[in-house]
mmCIF file of C-alpha atoms and ligand atoms in Angstrom:
data_model
loop_
_atom_site.group_PDB
_atom_site.id
_atom_site.type_symbol
_atom_site.label_atom_id
_atom_site.label_comp_id
_atom_site.label_asym_id
_atom_site.label_seq_id
_atom_site.Cartn_x
_atom_site.Cartn_y
_atom_site.Cartn_z
ATOM 1 C CA MET A 1241 -14.292 -3.236 1.705
ATOM 2 C CA GLN A 1242 -17.324 -1.005 2.118
ATOM 3 C CA ARG A 1243 -17.287 1.115 5.266
ATOM 4 C CA ILE A 1244 -20.481 2.342 6.887
ATOM 5 C CA ILE A 1245 -20.062 4.686 9.841
ATOM 6 C CA LEU A 1246 -22.667 6.113 12.200
ATOM 7 C CA ALA A 1247 -21.529 9.386 13.801
ATOM 8 C CA ILE A 1248 -23.071 11.126 16.796
ATOM 9 C CA GLU A 1249 -22.560 14.769 17.805
ATOM 10 C CA SER A 1250 -23.717 16.065 21.205
ATOM 11 C CA SER A 1251 -21.083 18.584 22.319
ATOM 12 C CA CYS A 1252 -23.343 21.595 22.817
ATOM 13 C CA ASP A 1253 -26.991 22.230 21.967
ATOM 14 C CA GLU A 1254 -27.479 20.141 18.836
ATOM 15 C CA THR A 1255 -28.222 16.418 18.968
ATOM 16 C CA ALA A 1256 -27.081 15.090 15.601
ATOM 17 C CA ALA A 1257 -26.449 11.794 13.821
ATOM 18 C CA ALA A 1258 -25.158 10.998 10.352
ATOM 19 C CA ILE A 1259 -24.402 7.958 8.217
ATOM 20 C CA LEU A 1260 -21.356 7.914 5.952
ATOM 21 C CA ILE A 1261 -20.858 5.216 3.347
ATOM 22 C CA ASP A 1262 -17.380 5.039 1.788
ATOM 23 C CA GLY A 1263 -16.739 8.677 2.623
ATOM 24 C CA GLN A 1264 -20.109 9.926 1.313
ATOM 25 C CA VAL A 1265 -22.743 11.437 3.606
ATOM 26 C CA VAL A 1266 -26.035 9.604 3.023
ATOM 27 C CA SER A 1267 -28.011 11.008 5.946
ATOM 28 C CA ASN A 1268 -27.515 13.938 8.310
ATOM 29 C CA ILE A 1269 -30.097 14.589 11.035
ATOM 30 C CA ILE A 1270 -30.027 17.482 13.509
ATOM 31 C CA ALA A 1271 -32.347 18.201 16.416
ATOM 32 C CA ASN A 1272 -31.842 21.812 17.476
ATOM 33 C CA GLN A 1273 -32.670 22.694 21.062
ATOM 34 C CA THR A 1274 -34.826 25.816 21.141
ATOM 35 C CA ILE A 1275 -35.268 25.704 24.926
ATOM 36 C CA HIS A 1276 -32.090 27.793 25.455
ATOM 37 C CA GLN A 1277 -33.406 30.861 23.609
ATOM 38 C CA GLN A 1278 -35.367 32.121 26.594
ATOM 39 C CA PHE A 1279 -32.171 32.084 28.699
ATOM 40 C CA GLY A 1280 -29.980 33.976 26.214
ATOM 41 C CA GLY A 1281 -27.383 31.163 26.095
ATOM 42 C CA VAL A 1282 -26.955 27.405 26.436
ATOM 43 C CA VAL A 1283 -27.958 26.004 29.855
ATOM 44 C CA PRO A 1284 -25.801 22.862 30.317
ATOM 45 C CA GLU A 1285 -28.304 20.836 32.387
ATOM 46 C CA LEU A 1286 -31.111 21.509 29.927
ATOM 47 C CA ALA A 1287 -28.820 20.571 27.035
ATOM 48 C CA SER A 1288 -28.003 17.177 28.597
ATOM 49 C CA ARG A 1289 -31.658 16.429 29.255
ATOM 50 C CA ALA A 1290 -32.645 17.343 25.699
ATOM 51 C CA HIS A 1291 -29.811 15.168 24.290
ATOM 52 C CA GLN A 1292 -31.166 12.224 26.288
ATOM 53 C CA GLN A 1293 -34.620 12.763 24.821
ATOM 54 C CA ASN A 1294 -33.402 13.297 21.262
ATOM 55 C CA ILE A 1295 -30.623 10.799 20.790
ATOM 56 C CA VAL A 1296 -32.648 7.634 20.092
ATOM 57 C CA PRO A 1297 -35.051 9.220 17.562
ATOM 58 C CA VAL A 1298 -32.217 11.141 15.877
ATOM 59 C CA VAL A 1299 -30.041 8.016 15.458
ATOM 60 C CA ASN A 1300 -33.027 5.974 14.244
ATOM 61 C CA GLN A 1301 -33.920 8.629 11.680
ATOM 62 C CA ALA A 1302 -30.319 8.784 10.411
ATOM 63 C CA LEU A 1303 -30.348 4.994 9.917
ATOM 64 C CA GLU A 1304 -33.792 5.037 8.271
ATOM 65 C CA GLU A 1305 -32.985 7.846 5.842
ATOM 66 C CA ALA A 1306 -29.785 6.063 4.841
ATOM 67 C CA HIS A 1307 -31.657 2.728 4.424
ATOM 68 C CA VAL A 1308 -29.035 1.161 6.655
ATOM 69 C CA SER A 1309 -29.704 -1.293 9.490
ATOM 70 C CA LYS A 1310 -27.690 -1.385 12.702
ATOM 71 C CA ASP A 1311 -26.018 -4.701 11.821
ATOM 72 C CA GLN A 1312 -24.615 -3.210 8.622
ATOM 73 C CA LEU A 1313 -22.549 -0.628 10.558
ATOM 74 C CA HIS A 1314 -18.749 -1.002 10.629
ATOM 75 C CA ALA A 1315 -18.022 1.595 13.331
ATOM 76 C CA ILE A 1316 -19.658 4.160 15.596
ATOM 77 C CA ALA A 1317 -18.090 7.591 15.936
ATOM 78 C CA PHE A 1318 -18.898 10.192 18.569
ATOM 79 C CA THR A 1319 -17.697 13.628 19.646
ATOM 80 C CA GLN A 1320 -15.321 13.145 22.578
ATOM 81 C CA GLY A 1321 -14.702 16.884 23.119
ATOM 82 C CA PRO A 1322 -14.290 19.801 23.460
ATOM 83 C CA GLY A 1323 -17.753 20.707 24.716
ATOM 84 C CA LEU A 1324 -20.087 20.578 27.697
ATOM 85 C CA LEU A 1325 -19.316 17.573 29.920
ATOM 86 C CA GLY A 1326 -22.926 16.527 30.516
ATOM 87 C CA ALA A 1327 -23.792 16.916 26.844
ATOM 88 C CA LEU A 1328 -20.728 14.957 25.682
ATOM 89 C CA LEU A 1329 -21.523 12.192 28.196
ATOM 90 C CA VAL A 1330 -24.846 11.455 26.510
ATOM 91 C CA GLY A 1331 -23.259 10.895 23.092
ATOM 92 C CA THR A 1332 -20.245 9.067 24.511
ATOM 93 C CA SER A 1333 -22.307 6.633 26.609
ATOM 94 C CA PHE A 1334 -24.774 5.990 23.798
ATOM 95 C CA ALA A 1335 -22.002 5.332 21.259
ATOM 96 C CA LYS A 1336 -20.133 3.045 23.655
ATOM 97 C CA ALA A 1337 -23.208 0.972 24.480
ATOM 98 C CA MET A 1338 -24.240 0.655 20.841
ATOM 99 C CA ALA A 1339 -20.735 -0.256 19.581
ATOM 100 C CA PHE A 1340 -20.319 -2.751 22.436
ATOM 101 C CA GLY A 1341 -23.696 -4.334 21.676
ATOM 102 C CA LEU A 1342 -22.922 -4.613 17.969
ATOM 103 C CA ASN A 1343 -19.303 -5.657 18.610
ATOM 104 C CA ILE A 1344 -17.873 -3.022 16.267
ATOM 105 C CA PRO A 1345 -15.122 -0.390 16.769
ATOM 106 C CA LEU A 1346 -15.628 2.957 18.428
ATOM 107 C CA ILE A 1347 -14.116 6.164 17.009
ATOM 108 C CA ALA A 1348 -13.544 9.153 19.345
ATOM 109 C CA VAL A 1349 -13.593 12.384 17.343
ATOM 110 C CA ASN A 1350 -12.371 15.854 18.276
ATOM 111 C CA HIS A 1351 -15.189 18.319 17.531
ATOM 112 C CA MET A 1352 -12.751 20.895 16.100
ATOM 113 C CA LYS A 1353 -11.287 18.309 13.721
ATOM 114 C CA GLY A 1354 -14.880 17.653 12.699
ATOM 115 C CA HIS A 1355 -15.281 21.328 11.787
ATOM 116 C CA ILE A 1356 -11.999 21.339 9.849
ATOM 117 C CA PHE A 1357 -12.824 18.136 7.948
ATOM 118 C CA SER A 1358 -16.301 19.420 7.057
ATOM 119 C CA ASN A 1359 -14.379 20.683 4.025
ATOM 120 C CA PHE A 1360 -14.130 17.046 2.846
ATOM 121 C CA ILE A 1361 -17.872 16.376 2.792
ATOM 122 C CA GLU A 1362 -18.248 17.810 -0.697
ATOM 123 C CA SER A 1363 -15.799 18.060 -3.544
ATOM 124 C CA PRO A 1364 -13.459 19.586 -4.384
ATOM 125 C CA ALA A 1365 -11.759 19.038 -1.031
ATOM 126 C CA PRO A 1366 -8.415 20.632 -0.120
ATOM 127 C CA SER A 1367 -5.228 18.578 -0.354
ATOM 128 C CA PHE A 1368 -2.638 18.482 2.429
ATOM 129 C CA PRO A 1369 -1.172 20.765 3.669
ATOM 130 C CA PHE A 1370 -3.847 23.439 3.950
ATOM 131 C CA LEU A 1371 -4.638 26.295 6.315
ATOM 132 C CA SER A 1372 -7.905 26.276 8.203
ATOM 133 C CA LEU A 1373 -9.514 29.325 9.762
ATOM 134 C CA VAL A 1374 -11.723 27.744 12.420
ATOM 135 C CA VAL A 1375 -14.339 30.152 13.714
ATOM 136 C CA SER A 1376 -17.054 28.898 16.046
ATOM 137 C CA GLY A 1377 -18.923 29.833 19.195
ATOM 138 C CA GLY A 1378 -16.172 28.371 21.371
ATOM 139 C CA HIS A 1379 -13.017 28.628 19.237
ATOM 140 C CA THR A 1380 -11.109 30.924 16.918
ATOM 141 C CA GLN A 1381 -7.998 29.253 15.564
ATOM 142 C CA LEU A 1382 -5.643 29.303 12.611
ATOM 143 C CA VAL A 1383 -4.603 25.712 12.014
ATOM 144 C CA LEU A 1384 -1.994 24.277 9.659
ATOM 145 C CA VAL A 1385 -3.377 20.893 8.623
ATOM 146 C CA LYS A 1386 -0.435 18.786 7.461
ATOM 147 C CA SER A 1387 -2.284 15.456 7.376
ATOM 148 C CA PRO A 1388 -5.498 14.049 8.890
ATOM 149 C CA SER A 1389 -3.604 13.413 12.122
ATOM 150 C CA GLN A 1390 -1.028 16.232 12.143
ATOM 151 C CA LEU A 1391 -2.626 19.568 12.935
ATOM 152 C CA GLU A 1392 -0.684 22.551 14.234
ATOM 153 C CA VAL A 1393 -2.431 25.496 15.901
ATOM 154 C CA LEU A 1394 -0.608 28.589 14.590
ATOM 155 C CA GLY A 1395 -2.681 31.143 16.474
ATOM 156 C CA GLU A 1396 -5.848 31.425 18.512
ATOM 157 C CA THR A 1397 -7.970 33.796 20.540
ATOM 158 C CA ARG A 1398 -6.683 34.906 23.904
ATOM 159 C CA ASP A 1399 -10.198 35.580 25.209
ATOM 160 C CA ASP A 1400 -13.609 35.362 23.515
ATOM 161 C CA ALA A 1401 -14.181 33.321 20.374
ATOM 162 C CA VAL A 1402 -15.418 35.303 17.382
ATOM 163 C CA GLY A 1403 -18.799 33.519 17.495
ATOM 164 C CA GLU A 1404 -19.060 34.475 21.156
ATOM 165 C CA ALA A 1405 -18.354 38.116 20.176
ATOM 166 C CA PHE A 1406 -21.121 37.927 17.543
ATOM 167 C CA ASP A 1407 -23.510 36.452 20.131
ATOM 168 C CA LYS A 1408 -22.658 38.945 22.905
ATOM 169 C CA ILE A 1409 -23.013 41.902 20.544
ATOM 170 C CA ALA A 1410 -26.296 40.459 19.297
ATOM 171 C CA LYS A 1411 -27.481 40.248 22.912
ATOM 172 C CA ILE A 1412 -26.699 43.955 23.398
ATOM 173 C CA MET A 1413 -28.838 44.591 20.305
ATOM 174 C CA GLY A 1414 -31.668 42.582 21.870
ATOM 175 C CA PHE A 1415 -31.496 39.586 19.500
ATOM 176 C CA ASP A 1416 -32.247 36.017 20.618
ATOM 177 C CA TYR A 1417 -29.440 33.480 21.120
ATOM 178 C CA PRO A 1418 -27.542 32.622 18.965
ATOM 179 C CA GLY A 1419 -27.481 36.100 17.455
ATOM 180 C CA GLY A 1420 -24.649 35.664 14.919
ATOM 181 C CA PRO A 1421 -26.991 34.726 12.040
ATOM 182 C CA LEU A 1422 -29.245 37.735 12.875
ATOM 183 C CA ILE A 1423 -26.310 40.163 12.727
ATOM 184 C CA ASP A 1424 -25.500 38.644 9.334
ATOM 185 C CA GLN A 1425 -29.091 39.215 8.123
ATOM 186 C CA TRP A 1426 -29.416 42.789 9.425
ATOM 187 C CA ALA A 1427 -25.966 43.710 8.104
ATOM 188 C CA GLN A 1428 -27.146 43.056 4.563
ATOM 189 C CA LYS A 1429 -29.381 46.134 4.771
ATOM 190 C CA GLY A 1430 -26.837 48.372 6.527
ATOM 191 C CA ASP A 1431 -23.907 50.692 5.802
ATOM 192 C CA PRO A 1432 -20.636 49.078 7.013
ATOM 193 C CA THR A 1433 -18.860 52.463 7.075
ATOM 194 C CA ARG A 1434 -21.425 54.191 9.333
ATOM 195 C CA PHE A 1435 -19.680 53.340 12.643
ATOM 196 C CA ALA A 1436 -15.982 52.743 13.293
ATOM 197 C CA PHE A 1437 -14.795 50.249 15.887
ATOM 198 C CA PRO A 1438 -11.176 49.830 16.964
ATOM 199 C CA ALA A 1439 -9.943 46.420 15.762
ATOM 200 C CA THR A 1440 -7.750 44.783 18.416
ATOM 201 C CA ASN A 1441 -4.404 43.602 17.101
ATOM 202 C CA MET A 1442 -2.657 40.863 19.067
ATOM 203 C CA PRO A 1443 0.937 39.699 18.575
ATOM 204 C CA ALA A 1444 1.757 37.090 15.916
ATOM 205 C CA LEU A 1445 -1.249 35.023 14.815
ATOM 206 C CA ASP A 1446 -3.346 35.373 17.963
ATOM 207 C CA PHE A 1447 -6.713 37.099 18.218
ATOM 208 C CA SER A 1448 -8.686 38.994 20.871
ATOM 209 C CA PHE A 1449 -12.397 39.771 20.661
ATOM 210 C CA SER A 1450 -13.380 40.941 24.135
ATOM 211 C CA GLY A 1451 -12.310 44.577 23.590
ATOM 212 C CA ILE A 1452 -14.452 45.101 20.533
ATOM 213 C CA LYS A 1453 -17.546 43.800 22.309
ATOM 214 C CA THR A 1454 -16.907 46.350 25.091
ATOM 215 C CA ALA A 1455 -16.344 49.152 22.549
ATOM 216 C CA PHE A 1456 -19.691 48.246 20.986
ATOM 217 C CA LEU A 1457 -21.427 48.306 24.375
ATOM 218 C CA TYR A 1458 -19.947 51.729 25.246
ATOM 219 C CA LEU A 1459 -21.005 53.226 21.918
ATOM 220 C CA VAL A 1460 -24.574 51.956 22.356
ATOM 221 C CA GLN A 1461 -24.746 53.199 25.967
ATOM 222 C CA LYS A 1462 -23.326 56.628 25.064
ATOM 223 C CA GLU A 1463 -25.576 57.180 22.046
ATOM 224 C CA SER A 1464 -28.680 55.794 23.775
ATOM 225 C CA LYS A 1465 -28.313 58.441 26.500
ATOM 226 C CA LYS A 1466 -28.591 61.141 23.830
ATOM 227 C CA ASN A 1467 -31.253 59.305 21.825
ATOM 228 C CA PRO A 1468 -33.204 56.444 23.458
ATOM 229 C CA GLN A 1469 -34.209 55.248 19.969
ATOM 230 C CA PHE A 1470 -30.572 54.943 18.869
ATOM 231 C CA LEU A 1471 -30.453 51.127 18.769
ATOM 232 C CA ALA A 1472 -33.792 50.716 17.063
ATOM 233 C CA GLN A 1473 -32.958 53.378 14.462
ATOM 234 C CA HIS A 1474 -29.460 52.112 13.588
ATOM 235 C CA LYS A 1475 -29.737 48.313 13.827
ATOM 236 C CA ALA A 1476 -28.713 47.584 10.258
ATOM 237 C CA ASP A 1477 -25.777 50.035 10.204
ATOM 238 C CA LEU A 1478 -24.522 48.821 13.585
ATOM 239 C CA CYS A 1479 -24.658 45.194 12.421
ATOM 240 C CA ALA A 1480 -22.931 45.960 9.119
ATOM 241 C CA SER A 1481 -20.205 48.027 10.818
ATOM 242 C CA ILE A 1482 -19.395 45.571 13.599
ATOM 243 C CA GLN A 1483 -19.491 42.620 11.227
ATOM 244 C CA LYS A 1484 -17.075 44.372 8.854
ATOM 245 C CA THR A 1485 -14.628 44.952 11.739
ATOM 246 C CA LEU A 1486 -14.842 41.347 13.026
ATOM 247 C CA VAL A 1487 -14.318 39.937 9.534
ATOM 248 C CA ALA A 1488 -11.343 42.266 8.927
ATOM 249 C CA MET A 1489 -9.748 41.111 12.199
ATOM 250 C CA LEU A 1490 -9.990 37.491 11.077
ATOM 251 C CA LEU A 1491 -8.717 38.094 7.561
ATOM 252 C CA THR A 1492 -5.742 40.238 8.645
ATOM 253 C CA LYS A 1493 -4.362 37.277 10.601
ATOM 254 C CA LEU A 1494 -5.175 34.848 7.824
ATOM 255 C CA LYS A 1495 -3.093 36.916 5.377
ATOM 256 C CA LEU A 1496 -0.219 36.840 7.838
ATOM 257 C CA ALA A 1497 -0.523 33.061 8.223
ATOM 258 C CA VAL A 1498 -0.352 32.611 4.438
ATOM 259 C CA GLN A 1499 2.751 34.825 4.308
ATOM 260 C CA GLN A 1500 4.416 32.863 7.099
ATOM 261 C CA THR A 1501 3.624 29.358 5.856
ATOM 262 C CA GLY A 1502 3.463 29.833 2.083
ATOM 263 C CA VAL A 1503 0.375 27.594 2.139
ATOM 264 C CA LYS A 1504 -2.283 28.960 -0.212
ATOM 265 C CA GLN A 1505 -5.134 26.515 0.216
ATOM 266 C CA ILE A 1506 -7.553 28.005 2.727
ATOM 267 C CA ALA A 1507 -10.439 26.073 4.262
ATOM 268 C CA LEU A 1508 -12.980 27.967 6.354
ATOM 269 C CA ALA A 1509 -14.717 26.055 9.173
ATOM 270 C CA GLY A 1510 -17.049 26.425 12.170
ATOM 271 C CA GLY A 1511 -20.381 28.126 12.766
ATOM 272 C CA VAL A 1512 -19.140 31.617 11.864
ATOM 273 C CA ALA A 1513 -17.992 30.204 8.500
ATOM 274 C CA ALA A 1514 -21.692 30.504 7.599
ATOM 275 C CA ASN A 1515 -21.331 34.315 7.757
ATOM 276 C CA SER A 1516 -22.029 35.772 4.313
ATOM 277 C CA GLU A 1517 -19.629 38.713 4.638
ATOM 278 C CA LEU A 1518 -16.752 36.471 5.756
ATOM 279 C CA ARG A 1519 -17.404 34.082 2.860
ATOM 280 C CA HIS A 1520 -17.666 36.940 0.373
ATOM 281 C CA GLN A 1521 -14.491 38.709 1.538
ATOM 282 C CA LEU A 1522 -12.543 35.457 1.608
ATOM 283 C CA VAL A 1523 -13.525 34.624 -1.963
ATOM 284 C CA GLN A 1524 -12.403 38.126 -3.006
ATOM 285 C CA LEU A 1525 -9.073 37.715 -1.212
ATOM 286 C CA GLY A 1526 -8.651 34.358 -2.913
ATOM 287 C CA GLU A 1527 -9.080 36.017 -6.322
ATOM 288 C CA GLU A 1528 -6.730 38.842 -5.421
ATOM 289 C CA TYR A 1529 -3.912 36.672 -4.048
ATOM 290 C CA GLN A 1530 -4.599 33.472 -6.027
ATOM 291 C CA TRP A 1531 -5.449 31.347 -3.052
ATOM 292 C CA ASP A 1532 -7.657 28.248 -3.368
ATOM 293 C CA ILE A 1533 -10.654 28.848 -1.129
ATOM 294 C CA PHE A 1534 -12.765 26.038 0.355
ATOM 295 C CA LEU A 1535 -16.107 26.937 1.919
ATOM 296 C CA PRO A 1536 -18.242 24.175 3.427
ATOM 297 C CA HIS A 1537 -21.952 24.348 2.602
ATOM 298 C CA LYS A 1538 -23.624 26.501 5.301
ATOM 299 C CA ALA A 1539 -25.420 23.449 6.742
ATOM 300 C CA TYR A 1540 -22.013 21.857 7.414
ATOM 301 C CA CYS A 1541 -20.573 24.986 9.118
ATOM 302 C CA THR A 1542 -22.734 24.977 12.251
ATOM 303 C CA ASP A 1543 -22.647 21.885 14.463
ATOM 304 C CA ASN A 1544 -23.665 18.684 12.672
ATOM 305 C CA ALA A 1545 -22.783 14.984 12.677
ATOM 306 C CA ALA A 1546 -21.782 14.736 8.998
ATOM 307 C CA MET A 1547 -18.537 16.545 9.836
ATOM 308 C CA ILE A 1548 -17.909 14.156 12.758
ATOM 309 C CA ALA A 1549 -18.462 11.234 10.385
ATOM 310 C CA ARG A 1550 -16.049 12.732 7.842
ATOM 311 C CA ALA A 1551 -13.312 13.171 10.464
ATOM 312 C CA ALA A 1552 -14.059 9.645 11.746
ATOM 313 C CA ASP A 1553 -13.562 8.230 8.257
ATOM 314 C CA PHE A 1554 -9.892 9.344 8.277
ATOM 315 C CA GLN A 1555 -9.509 7.674 11.682
ATOM 316 C CA PHE A 1556 -11.224 4.490 10.438
ATOM 317 C CA LEU A 1557 -8.788 4.274 7.528
ATOM 318 C CA ALA A 1558 -5.887 4.728 9.983
ATOM 319 C CA GLN A 1559 -7.452 2.112 12.323
ATOM 320 C CA ASP A 1560 -7.469 4.770 15.046
ATOM 321 C CA PHE A 1561 -10.100 3.264 17.350
ATOM 322 C CA ALA A 1562 -10.990 4.102 20.971
ATOM 323 C CA SER A 1563 -11.145 1.660 23.851
ATOM 324 C CA PHE A 1564 -14.433 1.107 25.684
ATOM 325 C CA ASP A 1565 -13.216 2.996 28.757
ATOM 326 C CA VAL A 1566 -12.848 6.221 26.742
ATOM 327 C CA GLN A 1567 -14.149 9.317 28.568
ATOM 328 C CA PRO A 1568 -15.477 12.645 27.300
ATOM 329 C CA MET A 1569 -12.950 15.503 27.321
ATOM 330 C CA PRO A 1570 -14.565 18.940 27.829
ATOM 331 C CA ARG A 1571 -11.211 20.627 27.103
ATOM 332 C CA MET A 1572 -9.728 18.510 24.372
ATOM 333 C CA PRO A 1573 -6.619 19.718 22.541
ATOM 334 C CA LEU A 1574 -6.537 19.371 18.746
ATOM 335 C CA ASN A 1575 -3.809 16.715 18.800
HETATM 336 O O1 KG4 B 1879 -19.731 25.710 15.319
HETATM 337 P P1 KG4 B 1879 -20.943 26.135 16.022
HETATM 338 O O2 KG4 B 1879 -22.281 25.683 15.490
HETATM 339 O O3 KG4 B 1879 -20.909 25.718 17.526
HETATM 340 C C1 KG4 B 1879 -19.722 25.692 18.249
HETATM 341 O O4 KG4 B 1879 -18.986 24.691 18.146
HETATM 342 O O5 KG4 B 1879 -19.458 26.719 18.902
HETATM 343 O O6 KG4 B 1879 -20.900 27.731 16.073
HETATM 344 C C2 KG4 B 1879 -21.919 28.477 16.622
HETATM 345 C C3 KG4 B 1879 -21.563 29.949 16.456
HETATM 346 C C4 KG4 B 1879 -22.507 30.866 17.224
HETATM 347 O O7 KG4 B 1879 -21.709 31.798 17.915
HETATM 348 C C5 KG4 B 1879 -23.301 31.534 16.117
HETATM 349 O O8 KG4 B 1879 -23.761 32.830 16.438
HETATM 350 C C6 KG4 B 1879 -22.291 31.586 15.010
HETATM 351 O O9 KG4 B 1879 -21.642 30.335 15.083
HETATM 352 N N1 KG4 B 1879 -22.917 31.763 13.675
HETATM 353 C C7 KG4 B 1879 -22.772 32.876 12.939
HETATM 354 C C8 KG4 B 1879 -23.523 32.672 11.753
HETATM 355 N N2 KG4 B 1879 -24.101 31.430 11.826
HETATM 356 C C9 KG4 B 1879 -23.699 30.891 13.018
HETATM 357 N N3 KG4 B 1879 -22.082 34.023 13.157
HETATM 358 C C10 KG4 B 1879 -22.141 34.969 12.225
HETATM 359 N N4 KG4 B 1879 -22.855 34.851 11.070
HETATM 360 C C11 KG4 B 1879 -23.542 33.729 10.794
HETATM 361 N N5 KG4 B 1879 -24.232 33.613 9.651
HETATM 362 ZN ZN1 ZN B 1880 -18.914 23.488 16.766
#
C-alpha cells in the first residue's frame, strides 16, 4: 500500500512542512522567522505568533509542490517535543484538527529522533545499530540507535549545547543570531592555531561547553583592554581557533563511544552537523579508523519537516499512532 505522510515541524523558530511518499521526500517547505535576529535569540511569544501566521501557507505549499491533495494523505505527523511549548502547540493543534477532519492517524514525533533519522532521507542510509552524534542548538548527545524505536543516550552535555556555545561565542563577536554558520564562514579564512582554548573534559561520554564560552569571553575582554581593535582585527583567527576546539571536544568523545560500543557506523545530526570543519574532520577520522560516516545534506541538518516525516515513516510502519488527546512535551525524552 502506498503511504503518503504530511509532517509538520514547529518546535522552535522554523515553521516547516513536508510530504513523504513511500519513504521519499517529495516536498520540503521551510519558513524561517527573521524577527528574532534583532533580539539576539528566539523570543517564544513571537515564535508562536509567526507559526500561526505561517502554518497554513506552508502546509498548502508542501501539498502543492508534491501534487498531493489532502484526501490522499494517509497520516499527519507533527513534532511533539522537545521545544518551546507555545511553538509546539501551534503544530500539535493544527495536526490534530487536520487529522481529525480527514479521519486519518496522527503521528507524534520526537524532534531529536527527527534529527537522527534525517540520515535516512537520502541513500545510503546507515543500518542498525549505528552511533549518532546529535549536535543542535538545544542538545548535544551521543546516541546508540539500535532500532527505530530503541535509542540509548550514551552521553550528553551537562550544561550548554554545542550549538548554544557557537551562538553565544558568535554574540560576543557581534554576529547576528544564530551565529554558528557565521563562525563557520569566518573560520575558513582564519588560522586555527592562532589562539588556544582549554577544552573541557567531562567524565565518560558527557560534554560541557559553558567553560569554553567563558574562556573565550575572558580572552576577548583581556585583549580588548590592550587593543580596542582586537576583535575586529582577529575575527577569522578567533573563529577558526574556537571552532577547532569545539570540534575536537565533540570528536574526542565520539572516538571513545566507538571504542566502548564497537559500533563503527557514525551518523551526524542536528544544526551543528552543517558545520564544515566538523564534517571535514569526521570524514578524515572515518578514513583513518575505517568508520562508515553518514552526513545528512546541510539542508536536512538544521530544523526541517523532511526529517520529521522520515522519523514518522518508521512509526507509521510500526503502527505507532497518537491519540487525539496527545499534548506537546517541551522536555521530551528520546524514548
Ligand atoms: O537543529 P537546529 O536547527 O535547531 C535546534 O533544534 O536547536 O540547530 C540550530 C543550531 C544553532 O545553534 C546554529 O548556530 C547551529 O545549529 N548551526 C551551526 C551551523 N549551522 C547551524 N553551527 C556551526 N556551524 C554551522 N555551519
Ligand atoms: Zn533541531
